[in-house]
Structures are given as structure tokens and as C-alpha cells.
mmCIF file of C-alpha atoms in Angstrom:
data_model
loop_
_atom_site.group_PDB
_atom_site.id
_atom_site.type_symbol
_atom_site.label_atom_id
_atom_site.label_comp_id
_atom_site.label_asym_id
_atom_site.label_seq_id
_atom_site.Cartn_x
_atom_site.Cartn_y
_atom_site.Cartn_z
ATOM 1 C CA MET A 202 217.300 75.316 169.698
ATOM 2 C CA GLU A 203 217.306 75.343 165.974
ATOM 3 C CA LYS A 204 217.202 78.837 164.625
ATOM 4 C CA GLY A 205 213.749 79.974 163.783
ATOM 5 C CA LEU A 206 211.955 77.202 165.527
ATOM 6 C CA PHE A 207 210.037 77.505 168.694
ATOM 7 C CA TYR A 208 208.608 74.570 170.778
ATOM 8 C CA SER A 209 205.929 74.215 173.279
ATOM 9 C CA GLU A 210 206.665 71.886 176.223
ATOM 10 C CA GLU A 211 204.752 69.146 174.431
ATOM 11 C CA GLY A 212 206.913 69.811 171.329
ATOM 12 C CA LEU A 213 210.043 69.736 173.334
ATOM 13 C CA LEU A 214 209.115 66.357 174.685
ATOM 14 C CA ASN A 215 208.241 64.953 171.320
ATOM 15 C CA ARG A 216 211.841 65.862 170.027
ATOM 16 C CA VAL A 217 213.106 63.047 172.216
ATOM 17 C CA LEU A 218 211.287 60.556 170.047
ATOM 18 C CA PHE A 219 212.980 61.930 166.928
ATOM 19 C CA TYR A 220 216.455 61.762 168.451
ATOM 20 C CA SER A 221 216.130 58.619 170.477
ATOM 21 C CA ASP A 222 217.744 56.206 167.960
ATOM 22 C CA TYR A 223 221.008 58.412 168.040
ATOM 23 C CA ASN A 224 221.515 58.889 171.667
ATOM 24 C CA GLU A 225 223.352 57.090 174.438
ATOM 25 C CA ILE A 226 222.110 59.583 176.911
ATOM 26 C CA ASN A 227 219.302 62.155 177.058
ATOM 27 C CA ILE A 228 219.832 65.107 179.368
ATOM 28 C CA PHE A 229 217.115 67.701 180.102
ATOM 29 C CA VAL A 230 218.055 71.184 181.111
ATOM 30 C CA GLU A 231 216.204 74.405 181.916
ATOM 31 C CA ASP A 232 218.037 76.815 179.498
ATOM 32 C CA GLU A 233 216.731 77.502 176.136
ATOM 33 C CA ASN A 234 219.045 78.285 173.109
ATOM 34 C CA LYS A 235 222.054 76.946 174.969
ATOM 35 C CA GLU A 236 222.214 73.340 173.794
ATOM 36 C CA PHE A 237 225.530 74.129 171.964
ATOM 37 C CA ILE A 238 227.120 75.229 175.338
ATOM 38 C CA TYR A 239 225.823 72.186 177.247
ATOM 39 C CA GLU A 240 227.008 69.928 174.506
ATOM 40 C CA GLN A 241 230.570 71.457 175.020
ATOM 41 C CA ILE A 242 230.309 71.109 178.758
ATOM 42 C CA PHE A 243 229.248 67.431 178.616
ATOM 43 C CA GLN A 244 231.868 66.549 175.924
ATOM 44 C CA ARG A 245 234.518 67.930 178.226
ATOM 45 C CA MET A 246 232.982 66.307 181.310
ATOM 46 C CA PHE A 247 233.020 62.820 179.728
ATOM 47 C CA ASN A 248 236.170 63.265 177.673
ATOM 48 C CA ASN A 249 234.352 61.590 174.748
ATOM 49 C CA GLU A 250 233.829 58.452 176.811
ATOM 50 C CA VAL A 251 230.073 58.631 176.113
ATOM 51 C CA LYS A 252 229.084 58.045 172.476
ATOM 52 C CA MET A 253 226.542 60.828 172.318
ATOM 53 C CA VAL A 254 224.800 63.168 174.641
ATOM 54 C CA LYS A 255 221.615 64.866 173.494
ATOM 55 C CA VAL A 256 220.534 67.923 175.276
ATOM 56 C CA PHE A 257 216.889 68.973 175.473
ATOM 57 C CA PRO A 258 216.070 72.499 176.659
ATOM 58 C CA MET A 259 212.852 72.625 178.581
ATOM 59 C CA LYS A 260 212.385 76.382 179.162
ATOM 60 C CA GLY A 261 212.682 76.398 182.959
ATOM 61 C CA LYS A 262 212.351 74.077 185.966
ATOM 62 C CA PRO A 263 208.638 73.325 185.393
ATOM 63 C CA GLY A 264 209.446 72.020 181.838
ATOM 64 C CA VAL A 265 212.259 69.756 183.235
ATOM 65 C CA GLU A 266 209.928 68.467 185.953
ATOM 66 C CA LYS A 267 207.277 67.717 183.257
ATOM 67 C CA ALA A 268 209.826 65.814 181.275
ATOM 68 C CA PHE A 269 210.722 63.763 184.360
ATOM 69 C CA GLN A 270 207.156 62.908 185.032
ATOM 70 C CA GLU A 271 206.858 61.813 181.343
ATOM 71 C CA TYR A 272 210.032 59.790 180.937
ATOM 72 C CA GLY A 273 211.431 59.016 184.420
ATOM 73 C CA CYS A 274 214.894 57.461 184.411
ATOM 74 C CA GLU A 275 215.022 56.182 180.891
ATOM 75 C CA HIS A 276 213.469 56.472 177.489
ATOM 76 C CA GLU A 277 213.366 53.576 175.079
ATOM 77 C CA GLY A 278 216.051 51.839 177.053
ATOM 78 C CA LYS A 279 218.478 54.716 177.206
ATOM 79 C CA PRO A 280 219.269 56.727 180.336
ATOM 80 C CA ALA A 281 217.477 60.038 180.886
ATOM 81 C CA PHE A 282 218.955 62.669 183.227
ATOM 82 C CA TYR A 283 217.768 66.000 184.419
ATOM 83 C CA LEU A 284 220.062 68.884 185.290
ATOM 84 C CA VAL A 285 218.503 71.944 187.027
ATOM 85 C CA ASP A 286 219.673 75.152 188.743
ATOM 86 C CA GLY A 287 220.316 75.177 192.389
ATOM 87 C CA ASP A 288 218.651 78.517 192.762
ATOM 88 C CA PHE A 289 217.701 79.303 196.352
ATOM 89 C CA ASP A 290 216.193 75.787 196.840
ATOM 90 C CA LEU A 291 218.385 74.647 199.704
ATOM 91 C CA VAL A 292 218.490 77.905 201.625
ATOM 92 C CA MET A 293 214.767 78.364 201.298
ATOM 93 C CA SER A 294 214.004 74.716 202.069
ATOM 94 C CA LYS A 295 212.124 74.290 198.908
ATOM 95 C CA LYS A 296 210.705 70.840 197.914
ATOM 96 C CA ARG A 297 212.986 69.001 195.628
ATOM 97 C CA ILE A 298 212.690 65.962 193.466
ATOM 98 C CA GLU A 299 214.506 63.057 195.152
ATOM 99 C CA ASN A 300 215.876 60.856 192.385
ATOM 100 C CA ALA A 301 219.393 59.888 191.441
ATOM 101 C CA ASN A 302 218.817 60.898 187.757
ATOM 102 C CA TYR A 303 217.493 64.306 188.766
ATOM 103 C CA ILE A 304 220.536 66.432 189.526
ATOM 104 C CA TYR A 305 220.599 69.859 191.149
ATOM 105 C CA LEU A 306 223.628 72.040 190.548
ATOM 106 C CA GLU A 307 225.482 72.936 193.785
ATOM 107 C CA LYS A 308 225.642 76.603 192.719
ATOM 108 C CA TYR A 309 222.920 79.010 191.747
ATOM 109 C CA ASN A 310 223.057 78.225 187.988
ATOM 110 C CA ILE A 311 225.489 76.854 185.285
ATOM 111 C CA GLU A 312 226.905 80.264 184.653
ATOM 112 C CA SER A 313 228.165 80.474 188.297
ATOM 113 C CA TYR A 314 230.640 77.753 187.334
ATOM 114 C CA TYR A 315 232.130 79.799 184.527
ATOM 115 C CA ILE A 316 233.727 82.267 186.950
ATOM 116 C CA ASP A 317 237.191 80.728 186.788
ATOM 117 C CA ARG A 318 240.356 82.880 187.268
ATOM 118 C CA LYS A 319 242.613 80.714 184.940
ATOM 119 C CA ALA A 320 239.891 80.803 182.133
ATOM 120 C CA VAL A 321 239.597 84.635 182.493
ATOM 121 C CA ILE A 322 243.285 85.133 182.280
ATOM 122 C CA LYS A 323 243.532 82.825 179.289
ATOM 123 C CA PHE A 324 240.830 84.716 177.531
ATOM 124 C CA MET A 325 242.349 88.089 178.291
ATOM 125 C CA ALA A 326 245.843 86.998 177.132
ATOM 126 C CA GLY A 327 244.351 86.611 173.625
ATOM 127 C CA LYS A 328 242.675 90.055 173.812
ATOM 128 C CA MET A 329 245.691 91.887 175.202
ATOM 129 C CA LYS A 330 248.313 89.813 173.472
ATOM 130 C CA LYS A 331 250.566 89.749 176.518
ATOM 131 C CA ILE A 332 252.208 87.093 178.588
ATOM 132 C CA GLN A 333 250.285 85.583 181.453
ATOM 133 C CA LYS A 334 252.151 87.506 184.188
ATOM 134 C CA VAL A 335 251.459 90.862 182.697
ATOM 135 C CA VAL A 336 247.817 89.901 182.100
ATOM 136 C CA GLU A 337 247.365 88.844 185.682
ATOM 137 C CA GLU A 338 248.926 91.971 186.969
ATOM 138 C CA THR A 339 246.711 94.166 184.777
ATOM 139 C CA VAL A 340 243.403 92.257 185.215
ATOM 140 C CA LYS A 341 243.743 91.945 189.074
ATOM 141 C CA PHE A 342 241.200 89.246 189.243
ATOM 142 C CA PRO A 343 241.306 89.014 193.110
ATOM 143 C CA GLU A 344 240.557 92.746 193.292
ATOM 144 C CA TRP A 345 237.360 92.096 191.266
ATOM 145 C CA GLU A 346 236.413 89.103 193.531
ATOM 146 C CA ASN A 347 236.834 91.193 196.659
ATOM 147 C CA MET A 348 234.755 93.948 195.194
ATOM 148 C CA ILE A 349 231.873 91.855 193.935
ATOM 149 C CA TYR A 350 230.977 89.172 196.407
ATOM 150 C CA ASN A 351 230.078 90.932 199.553
ATOM 151 C CA PRO A 352 227.554 93.343 197.949
ATOM 152 C CA MET A 353 226.160 90.471 195.812
ATOM 153 C CA LYS A 354 225.613 88.392 199.018
ATOM 154 C CA GLU A 355 223.577 91.170 200.544
ATOM 155 C CA LEU A 356 221.497 91.628 197.330
ATOM 156 C CA PHE A 357 220.760 87.863 197.043
ATOM 157 C CA ILE A 358 219.834 87.438 200.709
ATOM 158 C CA ASN A 359 217.322 90.199 200.059
ATOM 159 C CA TYR A 360 216.158 88.526 196.815
ATOM 160 C CA MET A 361 215.419 85.524 198.970
ATOM 161 C CA ILE A 362 213.331 87.626 201.379
ATOM 162 C CA ALA A 363 211.422 89.077 198.383
ATOM 163 C CA GLN A 364 210.804 85.709 196.940
ATOM 164 C CA ASP A 365 209.552 84.438 200.188
ATOM 165 C CA VAL A 366 207.200 87.369 200.955
ATOM 166 C CA PHE A 367 206.229 88.341 197.381
ATOM 167 C CA PRO A 368 206.568 85.080 195.438
ATOM 168 C CA SER A 369 204.732 86.367 192.313
ATOM 169 C CA GLU A 370 207.214 89.268 191.847
ATOM 170 C CA LYS A 371 210.365 88.876 189.826
ATOM 171 C CA ASN A 372 213.563 89.740 191.576
ATOM 172 C CA VAL A 373 216.483 87.690 190.162
ATOM 173 C CA GLY A 374 214.750 88.331 186.819
ATOM 174 C CA ILE A 375 215.665 92.035 187.088
ATOM 175 C CA SER A 376 218.329 92.882 184.545
ATOM 176 C CA CYS A 377 221.696 91.656 185.811
ATOM 177 C CA TYR A 378 223.164 95.037 184.762
ATOM 178 C CA SER A 379 221.013 96.987 186.956
ATOM 179 C CA TYR A 380 223.296 97.022 190.063
ATOM 180 C CA PHE A 381 226.632 97.763 188.273
ATOM 181 C CA ASN A 382 228.359 100.911 187.000
ATOM 182 C CA SER A 383 229.717 100.899 183.470
ATOM 183 C CA ASP A 384 233.107 99.849 184.739
ATOM 184 C CA GLY A 385 231.606 96.643 186.431
ATOM 185 C CA TYR A 386 231.878 97.931 189.916
ATOM 186 C CA VAL A 387 228.840 97.465 192.152
ATOM 187 C CA ASN A 388 226.412 100.447 192.409
ATOM 188 C CA LYS A 389 225.928 100.159 196.186
ATOM 189 C CA ALA A 390 223.456 102.943 196.247
ATOM 190 C CA LYS A 391 221.109 100.962 193.947
ATOM 191 C CA ILE A 392 221.359 97.927 196.235
ATOM 192 C CA GLU A 393 220.621 100.051 199.263
ATOM 193 C CA GLU A 394 217.653 101.576 197.457
ATOM 194 C CA TYR A 395 216.202 98.136 196.854
ATOM 195 C CA VAL A 396 216.843 96.917 200.389
ATOM 196 C CA ASN A 397 215.166 100.054 201.791
ATOM 197 C CA GLN A 398 212.159 99.392 199.648
ATOM 198 C CA LEU A 399 211.839 95.938 201.072
ATOM 199 C CA LYS A 400 212.283 97.196 204.622
ATOM 200 C CA ASN A 401 209.358 99.628 204.049
ATOM 201 C CA ARG A 402 207.129 96.862 202.691
ATOM 202 C CA ILE A 403 207.933 94.027 205.170
ATOM 203 C CA PRO A 404 207.123 94.628 208.760
ATOM 204 C CA ASN A 405 209.294 91.698 210.131
ATOM 205 C CA TYR A 406 212.084 92.373 207.591
ATOM 206 C CA GLU A 407 214.872 92.034 210.291
ATOM 207 C CA GLU A 408 213.498 88.566 211.280
ATOM 208 C CA LYS A 409 213.486 87.469 207.646
ATOM 209 C CA TYR A 410 216.983 88.786 207.100
ATOM 210 C CA ASN A 411 218.358 87.008 210.127
ATOM 211 C CA THR A 412 216.681 83.737 209.068
ATOM 212 C CA TYR A 413 218.078 83.674 205.543
ATOM 213 C CA SER A 414 221.491 85.012 206.619
ATOM 214 C CA SER A 415 221.752 82.172 209.147
ATOM 215 C CA ASN A 416 220.473 79.560 206.568
ATOM 216 C CA PHE A 417 223.173 80.832 204.088
ATOM 217 C CA GLU A 418 225.915 80.420 206.575
ATOM 218 C CA THR A 419 224.612 77.016 207.883
ATOM 219 C CA ILE A 420 223.455 75.431 204.650
ATOM 220 C CA LEU A 421 225.878 76.774 202.144
ATOM 221 C CA GLY A 422 228.757 77.180 204.544
ATOM 222 C CA GLY A 423 228.846 80.908 203.842
ATOM 223 C CA ASP A 424 230.035 80.105 200.333
ATOM 224 C CA VAL A 425 228.977 83.224 198.245
ATOM 225 C CA THR A 426 229.917 81.590 195.008
ATOM 226 C CA ARG A 427 227.042 79.087 195.478
ATOM 227 C CA LEU A 428 224.484 81.844 196.329
ATOM 228 C CA VAL A 429 224.870 84.323 193.572
ATOM 229 C CA CYS A 430 223.459 84.029 190.043
ATOM 230 C CA GLY A 431 226.329 83.629 187.563
ATOM 231 C CA LYS A 432 224.620 85.952 185.063
ATOM 232 C CA TYR A 433 225.274 88.805 187.481
ATOM 233 C CA LEU A 434 228.858 87.931 187.984
ATOM 234 C CA LEU A 435 229.427 87.591 184.284
ATOM 235 C CA ALA A 436 227.809 90.903 183.680
ATOM 236 C CA SER A 437 230.064 92.639 186.164
ATOM 237 C CA LEU A 438 233.207 90.767 185.157
ATOM 238 C CA SER A 439 232.855 91.646 181.423
ATOM 239 C CA MET A 440 232.406 95.298 182.080
ATOM 240 C CA TYR A 441 235.283 95.322 184.573
ATOM 241 C CA LEU A 442 237.558 93.700 181.857
ATOM 242 C CA ARG A 443 236.470 96.040 179.129
ATOM 243 C CA LYS A 444 237.720 99.086 181.145
ATOM 244 C CA ILE A 445 241.254 97.874 180.325
ATOM 245 C CA PRO A 446 242.673 99.932 177.500
ATOM 246 C CA ASN A 447 242.327 98.551 173.914
ATOM 247 C CA VAL A 448 240.258 95.548 175.205
ATOM 248 C CA LYS A 449 237.122 94.839 173.220
ATOM 249 C CA PHE A 450 235.080 91.712 172.976
ATOM 250 C CA GLY A 451 231.451 90.505 172.486
ATOM 251 C CA GLN A 452 229.481 89.205 175.457
ATOM 252 C CA ASP A 453 228.500 86.037 173.750
ATOM 253 C CA ASP A 454 232.082 85.151 172.793
ATOM 254 C CA PHE A 455 233.213 85.942 176.342
ATOM 255 C CA ILE A 456 230.706 83.651 177.851
ATOM 256 C CA TYR A 457 231.262 80.866 175.350
ATOM 257 C CA PHE A 458 235.064 80.954 175.960
ATOM 258 C CA LEU A 459 234.443 80.648 179.721
ATOM 259 C CA ALA A 460 231.881 77.944 179.351
ATOM 260 C CA THR A 461 234.393 75.816 177.270
ATOM 261 C CA SER A 462 237.412 76.685 179.496
ATOM 262 C CA PHE A 463 236.370 76.707 183.146
ATOM 263 C CA ASP A 464 237.623 73.962 185.483
ATOM 264 C CA ILE A 465 235.307 71.029 184.405
ATOM 265 C CA THR A 466 236.290 69.082 187.636
ATOM 266 C CA THR A 467 233.973 71.489 189.500
ATOM 267 C CA LEU A 468 231.156 69.438 187.935
ATOM 268 C CA ASN A 469 232.502 66.093 188.866
ATOM 269 C CA PHE A 470 229.480 65.473 191.107
ATOM 270 C CA VAL A 471 227.398 65.524 188.036
ATOM 271 C CA LYS A 472 229.638 63.239 186.003
ATOM 272 C CA ASP A 473 230.064 60.838 188.970
ATOM 273 C CA ARG A 474 226.248 60.559 189.334
ATOM 274 C CA ILE A 475 225.740 59.859 185.625
ATOM 275 C CA VAL A 476 228.670 57.384 185.390
ATOM 276 C CA ASN A 477 227.573 55.594 188.530
ATOM 277 C CA ILE A 478 223.975 55.043 187.137
ATOM 278 C CA ILE A 479 225.176 54.081 183.679
ATOM 279 C CA GLY A 480 227.613 51.605 185.251
ATOM 280 C CA LYS A 481 224.726 49.807 186.975
ATOM 281 C CA ARG A 482 222.725 49.204 183.802
#
């Protein structure tokens, strides 16, 4: 979003009218203030095959849904697409919009795709000024993966339970730094404390836990990378990398680098959907 400007949902929808003469494709997303990141992602995705992609941030899923209700599959003769987070929708059997132009990410959110070993090593090579082999041996990315995913799986299964039983309470909205130590390692005592609080509040906690654990294994195939919010992973990973001597970097720069360097083919399902629809026009 342009610096200093703030838009209501109606205002955001009206922006489409202003840009309509310049677009080949309109894409509506949840995230506010991240148009520049999505622009880079879609440019990489289409390899400049599409003349112009205009990204409209709608401040969450309700905003994207409202845009879909307003515009449907096209606006003024140009295709309109809607890209939203996967969240817990599949595992919790939430109602989804069934439309080819309305695309759900296969992972929790767009940040979940940024976690890419090659992109991380490339970023760190610039910070450490070392050859790739030395960087890989120092960073030990697999060690971080082994440390992070199992505890995060437990946390996010419990987040689903909380969202089910206490839908008005924020859980994933809790600061993504809350469950990590300063070196990026998981604070397991904090997670255990959160889980115990849920157990004390929910009489049928074990039943809920078994249900969502089973759904995770069955529906997501036990793939933890699809379950966990990428913002938590980025928070941990950045602190983990900063513990390396003489390594300093800003969080925004780190995220932008990964967003412009991760394996874009992991979003081929998005590209294929869009290209297929455009090809039928």
C-alpha cells in the first residue's frame, strides 16, 4: 500500500477501477503492505509472460471474499484472481469458496514457502562472505529443521483445538517470537505451558487432540511444512542464523531476499491455474 494511505474495504475495491486500464490481471490477496513482495513473486512465477499483474491487498480473508463477491472472475474484461492462505481450512473442514479463480495456498501462508534451504544458504553466503560449502557446514540448516518442526507441529495442532473451542480468541495471532529463545531454538516449556492451559479449560481435550492429529496425518499427509505458519518459521530461523559470529541483518531484508529467491516452482499450482484460465479466454 502507498505510504501514508489507508483504505477501507470499499476504498480498496475502488482502486481496481483506477488501475483497470493498465492491467492484464488483477490479483486480490490478504496481506496488507506486501504488494511489492507479491509483485516480485508473480513476476518470477510468470517469467514476464504476463504484461502486468496488479496486486490488491484486502486486509484478510473477509476482504478477499468481499472482492470476489463484487467482481467474480473478471473485471472490465480482464481476469480477476484471488489468492488466500491455506490456514487450517482443510484440517478443520472449513467451508471454502469453490471457484477456479479463487486459489487457496497449499501451505499455511505465503511465508511458509519462503523456507528454502538453497535461498537461505545464498543469503548467508553474502553475509558471511564464505564459499557455499563453508556456509552450509556453519549454518547446518538440516539441524534447524530437525529442531523446529516437531515442536511446531504440536503447537499448531493445539492452536487448531483452541480455534475450534474458543473461536473468538486469538492464537496464531500471538507474537511469533513468543515460543522461541533468543538463539531461535524452541522454548518447549512455553509450549507445554500453553498446552496445559488448554487441557485445564477443555474437558474433552484428548478427544480433540486425537481428532486433529488424525486429520493432519490424513488430510495433509503429515507434512508439517503445510501446517505451520511461515511467520513463526521465519522468526526462529532469523534468530538461529544471527547466532553465527559476525552475522547481522535486518528482518525485512532477510524476508525480502527469501521471498525473491525461494523455489518458485513450489507455486506452480497457482501459475497453472491462472494460465489455464487465461488460455480459455
